[in-house]
Coordinates of N, CA and C in Angstrom, one line a residue:
M10 N 85.2 -141.0 40.1 CA 85.0 -139.6 40.2 C 84.7 -139.1 41.6
Y11 N 84.0 -139.9 42.4 CA 83.7 -139.6 43.8 C 85.0 -139.6 44.6
Y12 N 85.9 -140.5 44.3 CA 87.2 -140.6 45.0 C 88.0 -139.3 44.7
F13 N 88.1 -138.9 43.5 CA 89.0 -137.8 43.2 C 88.3 -136.5 43.7
K14 N 87.0 -136.4 43.7 CA 86.3 -135.2 44.2 C 86.4 -135.1 45.7
N15 N 86.2 -136.2 46.4 CA 86.1 -136.1 47.9 C 87.4 -136.5 48.6
V16 N 88.2 -137.3 48.0 CA 89.5 -137.7 48.7 C 90.6 -136.8 48.2
C17 N 90.7 -136.6 46.9 CA 91.8 -135.8 46.3 C 91.4 -134.3 46.3
G18 N 90.1 -134.0 46.3 CA 89.8 -132.6 46.3 C 89.7 -131.9 45.0
N19 N 89.7 -132.8 43.9 CA 89.7 -132.2 42.5 C 89.1 -133.3 41.6
E20 N 87.8 -133.1 41.3 CA 87.1 -134.1 40.5 C 87.6 -134.2 39.1
Y21 N 88.3 -133.1 38.6 CA 88.8 -133.1 37.3 C 90.0 -134.0 37.1
L22 N 90.6 -134.5 38.2 CA 91.7 -135.5 38.1 C 91.2 -136.8 37.5
Y23 N 89.8 -137.0 37.6 CA 89.3 -138.2 37.0 C 89.6 -138.3 35.5
S24 N 89.7 -137.2 34.8 CA 90.1 -137.2 33.4 C 91.5 -137.8 33.2
I25 N 92.4 -137.5 34.1 CA 93.7 -138.1 34.1 C 93.6 -139.6 34.3
F26 N 92.8 -140.0 35.2 CA 92.6 -141.4 35.5 C 92.1 -142.1 34.2
G27 N 91.2 -141.5 33.5 CA 90.7 -142.1 32.2 C 91.7 -142.2 31.1
S28 N 92.6 -141.1 31.1 CA 93.6 -141.1 30.0 C 94.7 -142.1 30.2
A29 N 94.8 -142.7 31.4 CA 95.8 -143.7 31.7 C 95.5 -145.0 30.9
I30 N 94.3 -145.1 30.2 CA 94.0 -146.3 29.5 C 95.0 -146.6 28.4
V31 N 95.8 -145.5 28.1 CA 97.0 -145.8 27.1 C 97.9 -146.9 27.6
A32 N 98.1 -146.9 29.0 CA 98.9 -147.9 29.6 C 98.3 -149.3 29.4
E33 N 96.9 -149.4 29.3 CA 96.3 -150.7 29.1 C 96.6 -151.1 27.7
M34 N 96.6 -150.2 26.7 CA 97.0 -150.6 25.4 C 98.4 -151.1 25.3
L35 N 99.3 -150.4 26.1 CA 100.7 -150.9 26.2 C 100.8 -152.3 26.7
G36 N 99.9 -152.6 27.7 CA 99.9 -153.9 28.3 C 99.6 -155.0 27.3
L37 N 98.6 -154.6 26.4 CA 98.2 -155.6 25.4 C 99.3 -155.8 24.4
V38 N 100.0 -154.7 24.1 CA 101.1 -154.8 23.1 C 102.2 -155.6 23.6
I39 N 102.6 -155.5 24.8 CA 103.7 -156.2 25.3 C 103.4 -157.6 25.8
F40 N 102.1 -157.9 25.9 CA 101.6 -159.2 26.4 C 102.2 -160.4 25.6
P41 N 102.2 -160.4 24.3 CA 102.8 -161.6 23.6 C 104.3 -161.9 24.0
K42 N 105.1 -160.8 24.1 CA 106.5 -161.0 24.4 C 106.6 -161.6 25.8
I43 N 105.9 -161.0 26.8 CA 106.0 -161.5 28.1 C 105.5 -163.0 28.2
A44 N 104.3 -163.3 27.5 CA 103.8 -164.6 27.6 C 104.7 -165.6 26.9
S45 N 105.5 -165.2 26.0 CA 106.5 -166.1 25.4 C 107.6 -166.5 26.3
R46 N 107.8 -165.8 27.4 CA 108.9 -166.1 28.3 C 108.4 -166.8 29.6
I47 N 107.2 -166.5 30.0 CA 106.7 -167.1 31.2 C 105.3 -167.6 31.0
S48 N 104.8 -168.5 31.9 CA 103.5 -169.1 31.7 C 102.4 -168.0 31.9
R49 N 101.2 -168.3 31.3 CA 100.1 -167.4 31.5 C 99.7 -167.2 32.9
E50 N 99.8 -168.2 33.7 CA 99.5 -168.0 35.1 C 100.4 -167.0 35.8
K51 N 101.6 -167.0 35.4 CA 102.6 -166.0 36.0 C 102.3 -164.6 35.4
V52 N 101.9 -164.6 34.1 CA 101.5 -163.3 33.5 C 100.3 -162.7 34.3
Y53 N 99.3 -163.6 34.6 CA 98.1 -163.1 35.3 C 98.5 -162.7 36.7
A54 N 99.4 -163.4 37.3 CA 99.9 -163.0 38.6 C 100.5 -161.7 38.6
L55 N 101.4 -161.5 37.5 CA 102.0 -160.2 37.4 C 101.0 -159.1 37.1
A56 N 100.0 -159.4 36.3 CA 98.9 -158.4 36.1 C 98.2 -158.0 37.4
C57 N 97.9 -158.9 38.2 CA 97.3 -158.6 39.5 C 98.2 -157.8 40.4
V58 N 99.5 -158.1 40.4 CA 100.5 -157.4 41.2 C 100.5 -155.9 40.7
F59 N 100.5 -155.7 39.4 CA 100.5 -154.3 38.9 C 99.2 -153.6 39.4
V60 N 98.1 -154.2 39.3 CA 96.8 -153.6 39.7 C 96.8 -153.3 41.2
I61 N 97.2 -154.3 42.0 CA 97.3 -154.1 43.4 C 98.3 -153.0 43.8
S62 N 99.4 -153.0 43.2 CA 100.5 -152.0 43.5 C 100.0 -150.6 43.1
G63 N 99.3 -150.5 41.9 CA 98.8 -149.2 41.5 C 97.7 -148.7 42.4
L64 N 96.8 -149.6 42.9 CA 95.8 -149.2 43.8 C 96.3 -148.8 45.2
T65 N 97.3 -149.6 45.6 CA 97.9 -149.2 46.9 C 98.6 -147.9 46.9
A66 N 99.3 -147.7 45.8 CA 100.0 -146.4 45.6 C 99.0 -145.2 45.5
L67 N 97.9 -145.5 44.8 CA 96.9 -144.4 44.6 C 96.3 -144.1 46.0
G68 N 96.1 -145.1 46.8 CA 95.6 -144.9 48.2 C 96.5 -144.1 49.0
A69 N 97.8 -144.4 48.9 CA 98.8 -143.6 49.6 C 98.9 -142.2 49.1
V70 N 98.8 -142.0 47.8 CA 98.9 -140.6 47.2 C 97.7 -139.8 47.8
G71 N 96.6 -140.5 48.0 CA 95.4 -139.8 48.5 C 95.6 -139.1 49.9
Y72 N 96.6 -139.6 50.6 CA 97.0 -139.1 51.9 C 98.2 -138.1 51.8
I73 N 99.1 -138.5 50.9 CA 100.4 -137.7 50.9 C 100.3 -136.5 49.9
A74 N 99.9 -136.7 48.7 CA 99.9 -135.7 47.7 C 98.6 -135.8 46.8
P75 N 97.4 -135.6 47.4 CA 96.2 -135.9 46.7 C 96.0 -135.2 45.4
Q76 N 96.6 -134.1 45.1 CA 96.4 -133.4 43.8 C 97.6 -133.4 42.9
S77 N 98.5 -134.4 43.2 CA 99.7 -134.5 42.3 C 99.4 -135.2 41.0
R78 N 99.3 -134.6 39.9 CA 99.0 -135.2 38.6 C 100.0 -136.2 38.2
V79 N 101.3 -136.0 38.5 CA 102.3 -136.9 38.1 C 102.2 -138.2 38.8
L80 N 101.9 -138.2 40.1 CA 101.8 -139.4 40.9 C 100.5 -140.1 40.6
I81 N 99.5 -139.4 40.3 CA 98.2 -140.1 39.9 C 98.4 -140.8 38.6
V82 N 99.0 -140.1 37.6 CA 99.3 -140.7 36.3 C 100.1 -142.0 36.5
A83 N 101.1 -141.9 37.3 CA 102.0 -143.1 37.6 C 101.2 -144.3 38.2
C84 N 100.4 -143.9 39.2 CA 99.6 -145.0 39.9 C 98.6 -145.6 38.9
C85 N 97.8 -144.7 38.2 CA 96.8 -145.2 37.3 C 97.4 -146.0 36.1
G86 N 98.6 -145.5 35.6 CA 99.3 -146.2 34.6 C 99.7 -147.6 35.0
L87 N 100.1 -147.8 36.2 CA 100.5 -149.1 36.7 C 99.2 -150.0 36.8
M88 N 98.1 -149.4 37.2 CA 96.9 -150.2 37.3 C 96.4 -150.7 35.9
F89 N 96.5 -149.7 34.9 CA 96.0 -150.1 33.6 C 96.9 -151.0 32.9
L90 N 98.2 -150.9 33.2 CA 99.2 -151.8 32.6 C 98.8 -153.2 33.0
G91 N 98.5 -153.4 34.3 CA 98.1 -154.7 34.7 C 96.8 -155.2 34.1
S92 N 95.9 -154.2 33.9 CA 94.6 -154.5 33.3 C 94.8 -155.0 31.8
G93 N 95.8 -154.4 31.1 CA 96.0 -154.8 29.7 C 96.6 -156.2 29.7
L94 N 97.5 -156.5 30.6 CA 98.0 -157.9 30.6 C 96.9 -158.9 31.0
S95 N 96.0 -158.5 31.9 CA 94.9 -159.5 32.2 C 94.0 -159.7 31.1
I96 N 93.7 -158.6 30.3 CA 92.9 -158.8 29.1 C 93.6 -159.7 28.1
G97 N 94.9 -159.6 28.0 CA 95.6 -160.5 27.1 C 95.4 -162.0 27.5
V98 N 95.6 -162.2 28.8 CA 95.4 -163.6 29.3 C 94.0 -164.1 29.1
T99 N 93.0 -163.3 29.5 CA 91.6 -163.8 29.3 C 91.2 -164.0 27.9
T100 N 91.8 -163.2 27.0 CA 91.5 -163.4 25.5 C 92.1 -164.8 25.1
C101 N 93.3 -165.1 25.5 CA 93.9 -166.4 25.2 C 93.1 -167.5 25.8
C102 N 92.6 -167.3 27.0 CA 91.8 -168.3 27.7 C 90.5 -168.6 27.0
M103 N 89.9 -167.5 26.4 CA 88.7 -167.7 25.6 C 89.0 -168.7 24.4
A104 N 90.1 -168.5 23.7 CA 90.5 -169.3 22.6 C 90.7 -170.8 23.1
D105 N 91.3 -170.9 24.3 CA 91.5 -172.3 24.8 C 90.1 -172.9 25.1
V106 N 89.2 -172.2 25.7 CA 87.9 -172.7 26.0 C 87.2 -173.2 24.7
I107 N 87.3 -172.4 23.6 CA 86.7 -172.8 22.4 C 87.3 -174.1 21.9
D108 N 88.6 -174.2 22.0 CA 89.3 -175.5 21.6 C 88.8 -176.7 22.4
Y109 N 88.7 -176.4 23.7 CA 88.2 -177.5 24.7 C 86.8 -177.9 24.3
G110 N 86.0 -176.9 24.0 CA 84.6 -177.2 23.7 C 84.5 -178.1 22.5
E111 N 85.4 -177.8 21.5 CA 85.4 -178.6 20.3 C 85.8 -180.0 20.6
V112 N 86.8 -180.2 21.4 CA 87.2 -181.6 21.8 C 86.1 -182.3 22.6
K113 N 85.5 -181.5 23.5 CA 84.5 -182.1 24.4 C 83.2 -182.5 23.7
F114 N 82.7 -181.6 22.9 CA 81.4 -181.7 22.3 C 81.4 -182.0 20.8
G115 N 82.6 -181.8 20.2 CA 82.7 -182.1 18.7 C 82.2 -180.9 17.9
V116 N 81.9 -179.8 18.5 CA 81.4 -178.6 17.8 C 82.2 -177.4 18.2
R117 N 82.5 -176.6 17.3 CA 83.3 -175.4 17.6 C 82.4 -174.2 17.6
N118 N 82.2 -173.6 18.8 CA 81.2 -172.5 19.0 C 81.9 -171.2 19.4
E119 N 82.6 -170.6 18.4 CA 83.3 -169.3 18.7 C 82.2 -168.3 19.0
S120 N 81.2 -168.2 18.1 CA 80.2 -167.1 18.2 C 79.5 -167.1 19.6
I121 N 79.1 -168.3 20.0 CA 78.3 -168.4 21.2 C 79.2 -168.1 22.4
T122 N 80.4 -168.6 22.4 CA 81.3 -168.3 23.5 C 81.7 -166.9 23.6
C123 N 82.1 -166.3 22.5 CA 82.4 -164.8 22.5 C 81.3 -163.9 22.8
S124 N 80.1 -164.3 22.4 CA 78.9 -163.5 22.7 C 78.6 -163.6 24.2
A125 N 78.8 -164.8 24.8 CA 78.5 -165.0 26.2 C 79.5 -164.1 27.0
Q126 N 80.8 -164.0 26.5 CA 81.7 -163.2 27.2 C 81.3 -161.7 27.2
T127 N 80.9 -161.3 26.0 CA 80.5 -159.9 25.8 C 79.3 -159.6 26.7
F128 N 78.3 -160.5 26.8 CA 77.2 -160.3 27.6 C 77.6 -160.2 29.1
L129 N 78.5 -161.1 29.5 CA 78.9 -161.1 30.9 C 79.7 -159.8 31.3
M130 N 80.5 -159.3 30.3 CA 81.2 -158.1 30.6 C 80.3 -156.9 30.8
K131 N 79.2 -156.8 29.9 CA 78.3 -155.7 30.0 C 77.4 -155.9 31.3
A132 N 77.1 -157.1 31.6 CA 76.3 -157.3 32.9 C 77.2 -157.0 34.1
A133 N 78.5 -157.3 34.0 CA 79.4 -156.9 35.1 C 79.5 -155.4 35.3
M134 N 79.6 -154.7 34.2 CA 79.7 -153.2 34.2 C 78.4 -152.6 34.8
A135 N 77.3 -153.2 34.4 CA 76.0 -152.7 35.0 C 75.9 -153.0 36.5
A136 N 76.3 -154.2 36.9 CA 76.3 -154.6 38.3 C 77.3 -153.7 39.1
A137 N 78.4 -153.4 38.5 CA 79.4 -152.5 39.2 C 78.8 -151.1 39.4
G138 N 78.1 -150.6 38.4 CA 77.5 -149.3 38.6 C 76.5 -149.3 39.7
G139 N 75.7 -150.3 39.7 CA 74.6 -150.5 40.8 C 75.3 -150.6 42.1
L140 N 76.3 -151.4 42.2 CA 77.0 -151.7 43.5 C 77.7 -150.4 44.0
T141 N 78.2 -149.6 43.1 CA 78.8 -148.3 43.5 C 77.8 -147.4 44.2
G142 N 76.6 -147.4 43.6 CA 75.5 -146.6 44.2 C 75.2 -147.1 45.6
V143 N 75.1 -148.4 45.7 CA 74.8 -149.0 47.0 C 75.9 -148.7 48.0
G144 N 77.1 -148.9 47.6 CA 78.3 -148.6 48.4 C 78.3 -147.2 48.9
L145 N 78.0 -146.2 48.0 CA 78.0 -144.8 48.4 C 76.9 -144.6 49.5
Q146 N 75.8 -145.2 49.3 CA 74.7 -145.1 50.2 C 75.1 -145.6 51.6
I147 N 75.8 -146.8 51.6 CA 76.2 -147.4 52.8 C 77.2 -146.5 53.6
V148 N 78.1 -145.9 52.9 CA 79.1 -145.0 53.6 C 78.6 -143.6 53.9
G149 N 77.3 -143.4 53.6 CA 76.7 -142.1 54.0 C 76.9 -141.0 53.1
Y150 N 77.2 -141.2 51.8 CA 77.5 -140.1 50.8 C 76.2 -139.3 50.6
N151 N 76.3 -138.0 50.7 CA 75.2 -137.1 50.4 C 75.6 -136.1 49.3
A152 N 75.0 -136.2 48.2 CA 75.4 -135.4 47.0 C 75.1 -133.9 47.2
K153 N 74.2 -133.6 48.2 CA 73.9 -132.2 48.4 C 75.0 -131.5 49.2
L154 N 75.9 -132.2 49.8 CA 76.9 -131.6 50.7 C 78.2 -131.4 49.8
D155 N 78.8 -130.3 50.0 CA 80.1 -130.0 49.3 C 81.2 -130.7 50.0
L156 N 81.1 -130.9 51.3 CA 82.1 -131.5 52.1 C 81.5 -132.7 52.9
Q157 N 82.0 -133.9 52.6 CA 81.5 -135.1 53.2 C 82.2 -135.3 54.5
S158 N 81.6 -136.1 55.4 CA 82.2 -136.4 56.7 C 83.4 -137.3 56.5
A159 N 84.2 -137.3 57.6 CA 85.5 -138.1 57.6 C 85.1 -139.6 57.4
A160 N 84.1 -140.1 58.0 CA 83.7 -141.5 57.8 C 83.3 -141.8 56.4
T161 N 82.6 -140.9 55.8 CA 82.2 -141.1 54.4 C 83.4 -141.1 53.4
V162 N 84.3 -140.2 53.7 CA 85.6 -140.1 52.9 C 86.4 -141.4 53.0
N163 N 86.5 -141.9 54.2 CA 87.2 -143.2 54.4 C 86.4 -144.3 53.8
G164 N 85.1 -144.2 53.8 CA 84.3 -145.3 53.1 C 84.5 -145.3 51.6
I165 N 84.7 -144.1 51.1 CA 85.0 -144.0 49.6 C 86.4 -144.6 49.3
R166 N 87.3 -144.4 50.2 CA 88.6 -145.0 50.1 C 88.5 -146.5 50.0
V167 N 87.7 -147.0 50.9 CA 87.5 -148.5 50.9 C 86.9 -149.0 49.6
L168 N 85.9 -148.3 49.1 CA 85.3 -148.6 47.9 C 86.2 -148.6 46.7
M169 N 87.1 -147.6 46.7 CA 88.0 -147.4 45.6 C 89.3 -148.2 45.6
I170 N 89.8 -148.4 46.8 CA 91.1 -149.1 47.0 C 91.0 -150.5 47.6
I171 N 90.4 -150.6 48.7 CA 90.5 -151.9 49.5 C 89.7 -153.0 48.8
I172 N 88.4 -152.7 48.4 CA 87.6 -153.7 47.8 C 88.2 -154.2 46.4
P173 N 88.6 -153.3 45.5 CA 89.2 -153.8 44.3 C 90.5 -154.6 44.5
I174 N 91.3 -154.2 45.5 CA 92.5 -155.1 45.8 C 92.1 -156.5 46.3
A175 N 91.1 -156.6 47.1 CA 90.6 -157.9 47.5 C 90.1 -158.7 46.4
L176 N 89.3 -158.0 45.5 CA 88.8 -158.7 44.3 C 89.9 -159.2 43.3
A177 N 91.0 -158.4 43.2 CA 92.1 -158.8 42.4 C 92.7 -160.0 42.9
V178 N 92.9 -160.1 44.3 CA 93.4 -161.3 44.9 C 92.5 -162.5 44.7
V179 N 91.2 -162.3 44.8 CA 90.3 -163.4 44.6 C 90.3 -163.9 43.2
S180 N 90.4 -162.9 42.2 CA 90.4 -163.3 40.8 C 91.6 -164.2 40.5
F181 N 92.7 -163.9 41.1 CA 93.9 -164.7 40.8 C 93.7 -166.1 41.4
L182 N 93.2 -166.1 42.6 CA 93.0 -167.4 43.3 C 92.0 -168.3 42.5
I183 N 91.0 -167.7 42.0 CA 90.0 -168.4 41.1 C 90.7 -169.0 39.9
Y184 N 91.5 -168.1 39.3 CA 92.2 -168.6 38.1 C 93.2 -169.7 38.4
K185 N 93.9 -169.6 39.5 CA 94.9 -170.6 39.8 C 94.2 -171.9 40.2
R186 N 93.1 -171.8 41.0 CA 92.5 -173.0 41.5 C 91.5 -173.7 40.6
F187 N 90.7 -172.9 39.8 CA 89.6 -173.5 39.1 C 89.8 -173.5 37.6
Y188 N 90.7 -172.8 37.1 CA 90.9 -172.8 35.6 C 92.0 -173.9 35.3
N189 N 91.5 -174.9 34.6 CA 92.4 -176.1 34.4 C 92.9 -176.2 33.0
L190 N 92.6 -175.3 32.1 CA 93.1 -175.4 30.7 C 94.4 -174.7 30.6
K191 N 95.4 -175.4 31.2 CA 96.8 -174.9 31.1 C 97.8 -176.0 31.3
G192 N 99.0 -175.8 31.0 CA 100.0 -176.8 31.2 C 99.8 -178.0 30.3
V193 N 100.1 -179.2 30.8 CA 100.0 -180.4 30.0 C 98.6 -180.7 29.5
H194 N 97.6 -180.4 30.4 CA 96.2 -180.6 30.0 C 95.9 -179.8 28.7
M195 N 96.3 -178.6 28.7 CA 96.0 -177.8 27.5 C 96.8 -178.2 26.3
E196 N 98.0 -178.7 26.5 CA 98.8 -179.2 25.4 C 98.1 -180.4 24.8
E197 N 97.5 -181.3 25.6 CA 96.8 -182.4 25.1 C 95.5 -182.0 24.3
V198 N 94.8 -181.0 24.8 CA 93.7 -180.4 24.1 C 94.1 -179.9 22.7
T199 N 95.2 -179.1 22.7 CA 95.6 -178.6 21.4 C 96.0 -179.7 20.4
C200 N 96.7 -180.7 20.9 CA 97.1 -181.8 20.0 C 95.8 -182.5 19.5
R201 N 94.8 -182.7 20.3 CA 93.6 -183.3 19.9 C 92.8 -182.5 18.9
V202 N 92.8 -181.2 19.1 CA 92.1 -180.3 18.1 C 92.8 -180.3 16.8
N203 N 94.2 -180.3 16.8 CA 94.9 -180.4 15.6 C 94.7 -181.7 14.8
E204 N 94.6 -182.8 15.6 CA 94.3 -184.1 15.0 C 92.9 -184.1 14.4
M205 N 91.9 -183.5 15.0 CA 90.6 -183.4 14.5 C 90.5 -182.6 13.2
H206 N 91.2 -181.5 13.2 CA 91.2 -180.7 12.0 C 92.0 -181.4 10.9
M207 N 93.0 -182.1 11.2 CA 93.8 -182.8 10.1 C 92.9 -183.9 9.5
A208 N 92.1 -184.6 10.4 CA 91.3 -185.7 9.9 C 90.2 -185.1 9.0
K209 N 89.6 -183.9 9.4 CA 88.6 -183.3 8.6 C 89.1 -182.9 7.2
R210 N 90.4 -182.4 7.2 CA 91.0 -182.0 5.9 C 91.2 -183.2 5.0
E211 N 91.6 -184.3 5.6 CA 91.9 -185.5 4.9 C 90.6 -186.0 4.3
I212 N 89.5 -186.0 5.0 CA 88.2 -186.4 4.5 C 87.7 -185.5 3.4
G213 N 88.0 -184.2 3.6 CA 87.6 -183.3 2.5 C 88.4 -183.5 1.2
M214 N 89.6 -183.8 1.3 CA 90.5 -184.1 0.2 C 90.0 -185.4 -0.6
E215 N 89.6 -186.4 0.2 CA 89.1 -187.6 -0.4 C 87.8 -187.4 -1.1
L216 N 86.9 -186.5 -0.5 CA 85.7 -186.2 -1.2 C 85.9 -185.4 -2.5

């Protein structure tokens, strides 16, 4: 909202930004088809590219045509499309973590794992809200002023565009470097889980 009000000059454009969530739903819908053709790591890379491209374009629009609804819809649609794909990847990763936990500890903890994810998401949203306030204070934002200084406006650009782009890159690097439940390793985990379930069914039939 601060970006559209102070950079684009129209705070009501924020409603257009929010309506672009339809593109996020589209990303979730097309995720299975894309994931069936390329690896999840490539899907996540594609998701990050969409987000970064959308943010970069939105930053350019802020200079070229800050009140163009069509361009803002296109930029935000690209961002949310990438967000939808990333949600698809992380949801599948949650299922893989549950399978791995069953192999590692012999117990399947869907409820605990999913609850932890929900808690972390809510905590992240709360932290993001707090950090936004801190960021605005750092760049010298003054709510009493109708017109912010050039330095403050550029600071808002950094908060809205540059930092999220950097975080998108970091998130992909973390996924690529530290998330190991993929490829041959994950195939082995899946086979092991299937064997464990088959053994349990056989024991149940004998009883």
